[in-house]
Short mmCIF file of N, CA, C and O in Angstrom, two decimals:
data_model
loop_
_atom_site.label_atom_id
_atom_site.label_comp_id
_atom_site.label_asym_id
_atom_site.label_seq_id
_atom_site.Cartn_x
_atom_site.Cartn_y
_atom_site.Cartn_z
N UNK A 1 0.83 -1.13 -0.01
CA UNK A 1 0.04 -0.02 -0.04
C UNK A 1 0.93 1.26 0.03
O UNK A 1 1.73 1.34 0.83
N UNK A 2 0.68 2.14 -0.92
CA UNK A 2 1.44 3.28 -0.96
C UNK A 2 0.82 4.47 -0.16
O UNK A 2 -0.40 4.50 0.15
N UNK A 3 1.68 5.42 0.17
CA UNK A 3 1.28 6.51 0.98
C UNK A 3 0.43 7.48 0.11
O UNK A 3 0.70 7.67 -1.11
N UNK A 4 -0.58 8.12 0.66
CA UNK A 4 -1.40 9.10 -0.08
C UNK A 4 -0.50 10.22 -0.46
O UNK A 4 0.39 10.74 0.15
N UNK A 5 -0.75 10.73 -1.71
CA UNK A 5 -0.01 11.96 -2.21
C UNK A 5 -0.57 13.20 -1.51
O UNK A 5 -1.67 13.32 -1.24
N UNK A 6 0.42 14.11 -1.16
CA UNK A 6 -0.06 15.33 -0.57
C UNK A 6 -0.81 16.16 -1.55
O UNK A 6 -0.57 16.08 -2.74
N UNK A 7 -1.75 16.96 -1.15
CA UNK A 7 -2.37 17.90 -2.08
C UNK A 7 -1.52 18.84 -2.79
O UNK A 7 -0.54 19.37 -2.12
N UNK A 8 -1.61 19.02 -4.00
CA UNK A 8 -0.72 19.88 -4.78
C UNK A 8 -1.24 21.30 -4.63
O UNK A 8 -2.42 21.57 -4.70
N UNK A 9 -0.22 22.17 -4.55
CA UNK A 9 -0.52 23.54 -4.63
C UNK A 9 -0.94 24.00 -5.99
O UNK A 9 -0.32 23.64 -6.99
N UNK A 10 -2.10 24.82 -6.03
CA UNK A 10 -2.52 25.18 -7.43
C UNK A 10 -1.41 26.08 -8.00
O UNK A 10 -0.79 26.93 -7.37
N UNK A 11 -1.28 25.95 -9.27
CA UNK A 11 -0.30 26.70 -10.12
C UNK A 11 -0.88 28.17 -10.32
O UNK A 11 -1.98 28.20 -11.04
N UNK A 12 -0.35 29.18 -9.76
CA UNK A 12 -0.90 30.50 -9.95
C UNK A 12 -0.65 31.00 -11.38
O UNK A 12 -1.20 32.10 -11.74
N UNK A 13 0.18 30.41 -12.14
CA UNK A 13 0.44 30.86 -13.48
C UNK A 13 -0.52 30.33 -14.52
O UNK A 13 -0.31 30.64 -15.68
N UNK A 14 -1.48 29.61 -14.15
CA UNK A 14 -2.43 29.11 -15.10
C UNK A 14 -3.23 30.09 -15.76
O UNK A 14 -3.80 29.96 -16.75
N UNK A 15 -3.46 31.23 -15.03
CA UNK A 15 -4.32 32.32 -15.48
C UNK A 15 -3.36 33.17 -16.53
O UNK A 15 -3.88 34.07 -17.15
N UNK A 16 -2.19 32.82 -16.75
CA UNK A 16 -1.39 33.57 -17.72
C UNK A 16 -0.40 34.60 -17.16
O UNK A 16 0.35 35.15 -17.84
N UNK A 17 -0.71 34.91 -15.86
CA UNK A 17 0.17 35.84 -15.22
C UNK A 17 1.23 35.19 -14.27
O UNK A 17 0.88 34.33 -13.55
N UNK A 18 2.44 35.69 -14.22
CA UNK A 18 3.32 35.16 -13.29
C UNK A 18 2.86 35.67 -11.89
O UNK A 18 2.33 36.68 -11.72
N UNK A 19 3.23 34.87 -10.89
CA UNK A 19 2.77 35.17 -9.53
C UNK A 19 3.34 36.45 -8.98
O UNK A 19 2.77 37.04 -8.04
N UNK A 20 4.42 36.89 -9.39
CA UNK A 20 5.12 38.16 -8.99
C UNK A 20 4.51 39.42 -9.67
O UNK A 20 4.81 40.52 -9.03
N UNK A 21 3.89 39.30 -10.72
CA UNK A 21 3.53 40.51 -11.50
C UNK A 21 2.50 41.46 -10.70
O UNK A 21 2.79 42.81 -10.57
N UNK A 22 1.43 40.96 -10.19
CA UNK A 22 0.46 41.87 -9.62
C UNK A 22 0.93 42.42 -8.29
O UNK A 22 0.81 43.59 -8.02
N UNK A 23 1.53 41.60 -7.42
CA UNK A 23 2.14 42.14 -6.19
C UNK A 23 3.16 43.23 -6.40
O UNK A 23 3.17 44.24 -5.73
N UNK A 24 3.97 43.02 -7.37
CA UNK A 24 4.99 44.02 -7.73
C UNK A 24 4.33 45.37 -8.22
O UNK A 24 4.64 46.45 -7.69
N UNK A 25 3.33 45.24 -9.05
CA UNK A 25 2.62 46.39 -9.49
C UNK A 25 1.88 47.12 -8.42
O UNK A 25 1.89 48.36 -8.29
N UNK A 26 1.38 46.44 -7.44
CA UNK A 26 0.70 47.01 -6.33
C UNK A 26 1.64 47.76 -5.44
O UNK A 26 1.52 48.88 -5.04
N UNK A 27 2.85 47.12 -5.08
CA UNK A 27 3.74 47.78 -4.23
C UNK A 27 4.46 48.95 -4.86
O UNK A 27 4.79 49.98 -4.15
N UNK A 28 4.65 48.92 -6.08
CA UNK A 28 5.29 50.06 -6.87
C UNK A 28 4.16 51.20 -6.77
O UNK A 28 4.53 52.32 -6.47
N UNK A 29 2.87 50.85 -6.95
CA UNK A 29 1.80 51.87 -6.76
C UNK A 29 1.80 52.42 -5.35
O UNK A 29 1.66 53.65 -5.19
N UNK A 30 1.90 51.53 -4.39
CA UNK A 30 1.95 52.19 -3.01
C UNK A 30 3.06 53.14 -2.72
O UNK A 30 2.90 54.19 -2.19
N UNK A 31 4.21 52.83 -3.26
CA UNK A 31 5.43 53.73 -3.13
C UNK A 31 5.10 55.00 -3.82
O UNK A 31 5.38 56.09 -3.30
N UNK A 32 4.59 54.90 -4.98
CA UNK A 32 4.30 56.13 -5.84
C UNK A 32 3.23 56.94 -5.16
O UNK A 32 3.33 58.21 -5.17
N UNK A 33 2.17 56.31 -4.65
CA UNK A 33 1.15 57.02 -3.95
C UNK A 33 1.72 57.78 -2.64
O UNK A 33 1.32 58.89 -2.31
N UNK A 34 2.59 57.04 -1.92
CA UNK A 34 3.12 57.59 -0.73
C UNK A 34 4.03 58.80 -1.12
O UNK A 34 4.03 59.81 -0.45
N UNK A 35 4.72 58.75 -2.28
CA UNK A 35 5.49 59.79 -2.73
C UNK A 35 4.63 61.02 -3.12
O UNK A 35 5.02 62.05 -2.99
N UNK A 36 3.39 60.70 -3.59
CA UNK A 36 2.47 61.78 -3.87
C UNK A 36 1.98 62.52 -2.64
O UNK A 36 1.54 63.74 -2.78
N UNK A 37 2.11 61.90 -1.54
CA UNK A 37 1.80 62.60 -0.26
C UNK A 37 2.86 63.71 0.04
O UNK A 37 2.54 64.77 0.48
N UNK A 38 4.08 63.29 -0.30
CA UNK A 38 5.13 64.17 -0.02
C UNK A 38 5.38 65.24 -1.18
O UNK A 38 5.71 66.43 -0.88
N UNK A 39 5.03 64.87 -2.34
CA UNK A 39 5.11 65.78 -3.51
C UNK A 39 3.74 65.76 -4.12
O UNK A 39 3.51 65.01 -5.20
N UNK A 40 2.76 66.56 -3.67
CA UNK A 40 1.33 66.47 -4.23
C UNK A 40 1.25 66.69 -5.75
O UNK A 40 0.37 66.18 -6.35
N UNK A 41 2.14 67.55 -6.29
CA UNK A 41 2.03 67.77 -7.71
C UNK A 41 2.36 66.48 -8.64
O UNK A 41 1.98 66.55 -9.76
N UNK A 42 2.96 65.55 -7.94
CA UNK A 42 3.21 64.30 -8.72
C UNK A 42 2.35 63.10 -8.26
O UNK A 42 2.61 61.97 -8.50
N UNK A 43 1.19 63.33 -7.51
CA UNK A 43 0.40 62.42 -6.94
C UNK A 43 -0.29 61.66 -8.19
O UNK A 43 -0.62 60.44 -8.15
N UNK A 44 -0.53 62.35 -9.28
CA UNK A 44 -1.10 61.77 -10.50
C UNK A 44 -0.33 60.56 -10.97
O UNK A 44 -1.00 59.60 -11.52
N UNK A 45 1.01 60.54 -10.80
CA UNK A 45 1.79 59.41 -11.34
C UNK A 45 1.29 58.12 -10.61
O UNK A 45 1.14 56.98 -11.21
N UNK A 46 1.10 58.17 -9.39
CA UNK A 46 0.74 57.01 -8.58
C UNK A 46 -0.75 56.56 -9.04
O UNK A 46 -0.88 55.37 -9.12
N UNK A 47 -1.57 57.52 -9.29
CA UNK A 47 -3.02 57.19 -9.63
C UNK A 47 -2.96 56.54 -10.96
O UNK A 47 -3.61 55.43 -11.24
N UNK A 48 -2.14 57.05 -11.89
CA UNK A 48 -2.08 56.42 -13.25
C UNK A 48 -1.47 55.15 -13.18
O UNK A 48 -1.94 54.18 -13.89
N UNK A 49 -0.38 54.91 -12.36
CA UNK A 49 0.21 53.58 -12.18
C UNK A 49 -0.78 52.48 -11.81
O UNK A 49 -0.93 51.44 -12.36
N UNK A 50 -1.56 52.84 -10.67
CA UNK A 50 -2.47 51.96 -10.10
C UNK A 50 -3.55 51.54 -11.14
O UNK A 50 -3.98 50.39 -11.24
N UNK A 51 -4.05 52.55 -11.95
CA UNK A 51 -5.01 52.27 -12.97
C UNK A 51 -4.42 51.47 -14.10
O UNK A 51 -5.20 50.72 -14.79
N UNK A 52 -3.05 51.57 -14.39
CA UNK A 52 -2.54 50.84 -15.55
C UNK A 52 -2.08 49.50 -15.21
O UNK A 52 -1.80 48.65 -16.18
N UNK A 53 -1.97 49.03 -13.98
CA UNK A 53 -1.62 47.76 -13.64
C UNK A 53 -2.52 46.63 -14.25
O UNK A 53 -1.92 45.68 -14.91
N UNK A 54 -3.75 46.76 -14.26
CA UNK A 54 -4.69 45.70 -14.82
C UNK A 54 -4.41 45.80 -16.32
O UNK A 54 -4.51 44.70 -17.03
N UNK A 55 -4.19 46.92 -16.98
CA UNK A 55 -3.98 46.93 -18.46
C UNK A 55 -2.68 46.37 -18.73
O UNK A 55 -2.50 45.52 -19.73
N UNK A 56 -1.63 46.52 -18.00
CA UNK A 56 -0.32 45.89 -18.18
C UNK A 56 -0.46 44.38 -17.97
O UNK A 56 0.13 43.60 -18.82
N UNK A 57 -1.27 43.91 -17.07
CA UNK A 57 -1.50 42.47 -16.84
C UNK A 57 -2.18 41.90 -18.05
O UNK A 57 -1.85 40.83 -18.48
N UNK A 58 -3.15 42.64 -18.63
CA UNK A 58 -3.88 42.08 -19.83
C UNK A 58 -2.98 42.05 -20.99
O UNK A 58 -3.01 41.16 -21.84
N UNK A 59 -2.06 43.05 -21.17
CA UNK A 59 -1.06 43.04 -22.28
C UNK A 59 -0.19 41.84 -22.07
O UNK A 59 0.23 41.12 -23.02
N UNK A 60 0.31 41.61 -20.85
CA UNK A 60 1.15 40.42 -20.54
C UNK A 60 0.50 39.13 -20.90
O UNK A 60 1.09 38.26 -21.63
N UNK A 61 -0.79 39.03 -20.59
CA UNK A 61 -1.53 37.74 -20.93
C UNK A 61 -1.68 37.61 -22.37
O UNK A 61 -1.51 36.51 -22.98
N UNK A 62 -1.94 38.74 -23.02
CA UNK A 62 -2.22 38.72 -24.54
C UNK A 62 -0.94 38.32 -25.28
O UNK A 62 -1.00 37.50 -26.23
N UNK A 63 0.17 38.88 -24.83
CA UNK A 63 1.42 38.63 -25.67
C UNK A 63 2.09 37.49 -25.10
O UNK A 63 2.54 36.50 -25.97
N UNK A 64 2.30 37.13 -23.83
CA UNK A 64 3.09 36.06 -23.31
C UNK A 64 2.43 34.75 -23.46
O UNK A 64 2.98 33.72 -23.58
N UNK A 65 1.12 34.79 -23.30
CA UNK A 65 0.34 33.51 -23.35
C UNK A 65 -0.16 33.06 -24.72
O UNK A 65 -0.88 32.11 -24.72
N UNK A 66 0.22 33.69 -25.71
CA UNK A 66 -0.45 33.41 -27.05
C UNK A 66 -0.12 31.96 -27.40
O UNK A 66 -0.98 31.25 -27.92
N UNK A 67 0.99 31.47 -27.18
CA UNK A 67 1.42 30.12 -27.59
C UNK A 67 0.84 29.09 -26.65
O UNK A 67 0.57 27.93 -27.03
N UNK A 68 0.55 29.50 -25.48
CA UNK A 68 0.12 28.50 -24.36
C UNK A 68 -1.35 28.31 -24.37
O UNK A 68 -1.90 27.25 -24.42
N UNK A 69 -2.07 29.52 -24.39
CA UNK A 69 -3.53 29.39 -24.43
C UNK A 69 -4.10 30.64 -25.17
O UNK A 69 -4.23 31.78 -24.75
N UNK A 70 -4.41 30.30 -26.45
CA UNK A 70 -4.87 31.29 -27.33
C UNK A 70 -6.22 31.91 -26.89
O UNK A 70 -6.48 33.07 -27.16
N UNK A 71 -7.07 31.07 -26.39
CA UNK A 71 -8.32 31.56 -25.99
C UNK A 71 -8.30 32.72 -24.90
O UNK A 71 -8.90 33.68 -24.96
N UNK A 72 -7.42 32.41 -23.90
CA UNK A 72 -7.07 33.42 -22.82
C UNK A 72 -6.47 34.73 -23.47
O UNK A 72 -6.86 35.86 -23.05
N UNK A 73 -5.64 34.56 -24.38
CA UNK A 73 -4.96 35.76 -25.03
C UNK A 73 -5.94 36.48 -25.77
O UNK A 73 -6.03 37.68 -25.78
N UNK A 74 -6.89 35.83 -26.48
CA UNK A 74 -7.87 36.53 -27.31
C UNK A 74 -8.83 37.25 -26.28
O UNK A 74 -9.27 38.41 -26.55
N UNK A 75 -9.20 36.59 -25.16
CA UNK A 75 -10.00 37.29 -24.16
C UNK A 75 -9.38 38.63 -23.72
O UNK A 75 -9.95 39.53 -23.40
N UNK A 76 -8.03 38.48 -23.44
CA UNK A 76 -7.33 39.62 -22.92
C UNK A 76 -7.35 40.75 -23.98
O UNK A 76 -7.53 41.98 -23.64
N UNK A 77 -7.18 40.35 -25.25
CA UNK A 77 -7.17 41.41 -26.34
C UNK A 77 -8.55 41.99 -26.42
O UNK A 77 -8.69 43.23 -26.60
N UNK A 78 -9.64 41.20 -26.29
CA UNK A 78 -11.00 41.78 -26.34
C UNK A 78 -11.19 42.69 -25.18
O UNK A 78 -11.81 43.72 -25.22
N UNK A 79 -10.65 42.32 -23.97
CA UNK A 79 -10.82 43.22 -22.81
C UNK A 79 -10.05 44.50 -23.03
O UNK A 79 -10.62 45.63 -22.72
N UNK A 80 -8.90 44.48 -23.66
CA UNK A 80 -8.24 45.79 -23.97
C UNK A 80 -8.98 46.58 -25.07
O UNK A 80 -8.99 47.82 -25.01
N UNK A 81 -9.50 45.81 -25.98
CA UNK A 81 -10.24 46.52 -27.11
C UNK A 81 -11.51 47.16 -26.51
O UNK A 81 -11.84 48.31 -26.86
N UNK A 82 -12.18 46.49 -25.54
CA UNK A 82 -13.25 47.15 -24.87
C UNK A 82 -12.95 48.33 -24.14
O UNK A 82 -13.67 49.41 -24.08
N UNK A 83 -11.81 48.31 -23.39
CA UNK A 83 -11.43 49.49 -22.63
C UNK A 83 -11.09 50.62 -23.59
O UNK A 83 -11.42 51.78 -23.43
N UNK A 84 -10.36 50.32 -24.83
CA UNK A 84 -10.17 51.31 -25.76
C UNK A 84 -11.48 51.99 -26.43
O UNK A 84 -11.48 53.16 -26.51
N UNK A 85 -12.38 51.08 -26.55
CA UNK A 85 -13.72 51.61 -27.00
C UNK A 85 -14.35 52.48 -25.99
O UNK A 85 -14.88 53.53 -26.34
N UNK A 86 -14.23 52.22 -24.66
CA UNK A 86 -14.82 53.11 -23.66
C UNK A 86 -14.02 54.41 -23.69
O UNK A 86 -14.75 55.49 -23.61
N UNK A 87 -12.80 54.46 -23.83
CA UNK A 87 -11.94 55.67 -23.91
C UNK A 87 -12.45 56.50 -25.14
O UNK A 87 -12.63 57.71 -24.98
N UNK A 88 -12.70 55.90 -26.22
CA UNK A 88 -12.97 56.58 -27.48
C UNK A 88 -14.40 57.13 -27.39
O UNK A 88 -14.59 58.34 -27.66
N UNK A 89 -15.41 56.33 -26.82
CA UNK A 89 -16.71 56.81 -26.73
C UNK A 89 -16.77 57.97 -25.70
O UNK A 89 -17.50 58.90 -25.88
N UNK A 90 -15.97 57.84 -24.58
CA UNK A 90 -16.02 58.87 -23.64
C UNK A 90 -15.55 60.22 -24.24
O UNK A 90 -15.95 61.33 -23.68
N UNK A 91 -14.64 60.12 -25.18
CA UNK A 91 -14.27 61.44 -25.83
C UNK A 91 -15.39 62.13 -26.62
O UNK A 91 -15.41 63.40 -26.61
N UNK A 92 -16.29 61.34 -27.11
CA UNK A 92 -17.43 61.99 -27.87
C UNK A 92 -18.44 62.48 -26.85
O UNK A 92 -19.19 63.36 -27.12
N UNK A 93 -18.51 61.89 -25.70
CA UNK A 93 -19.60 62.27 -24.67
C UNK A 93 -19.24 63.58 -24.00
O UNK A 93 -20.06 64.50 -23.73
N UNK A 94 -17.94 63.78 -23.65
CA UNK A 94 -17.63 65.02 -23.17
C UNK A 94 -16.48 65.04 -22.35
O UNK A 94 -15.90 65.74 -21.64
#
């Protein structure tokens, strides 16, 4: 009789993102926002960075994951296209 196998840790990179990417983006954003407290005229840099982290993640998935999972990459491209459409339509609204 063999010993039961221990439960395997789920692979966090199955979603197409390396495990380090989002935490790194978050902590860089925290540092930039903290810098905005000291230098208020540059606070916008932290805000733009925090807003761009999901966009950068979608770009990563679209480009790096193309050979591994095309459906996931296409979904990331469609999400980016939807975001671009929102930006364009918002320009017409005001």
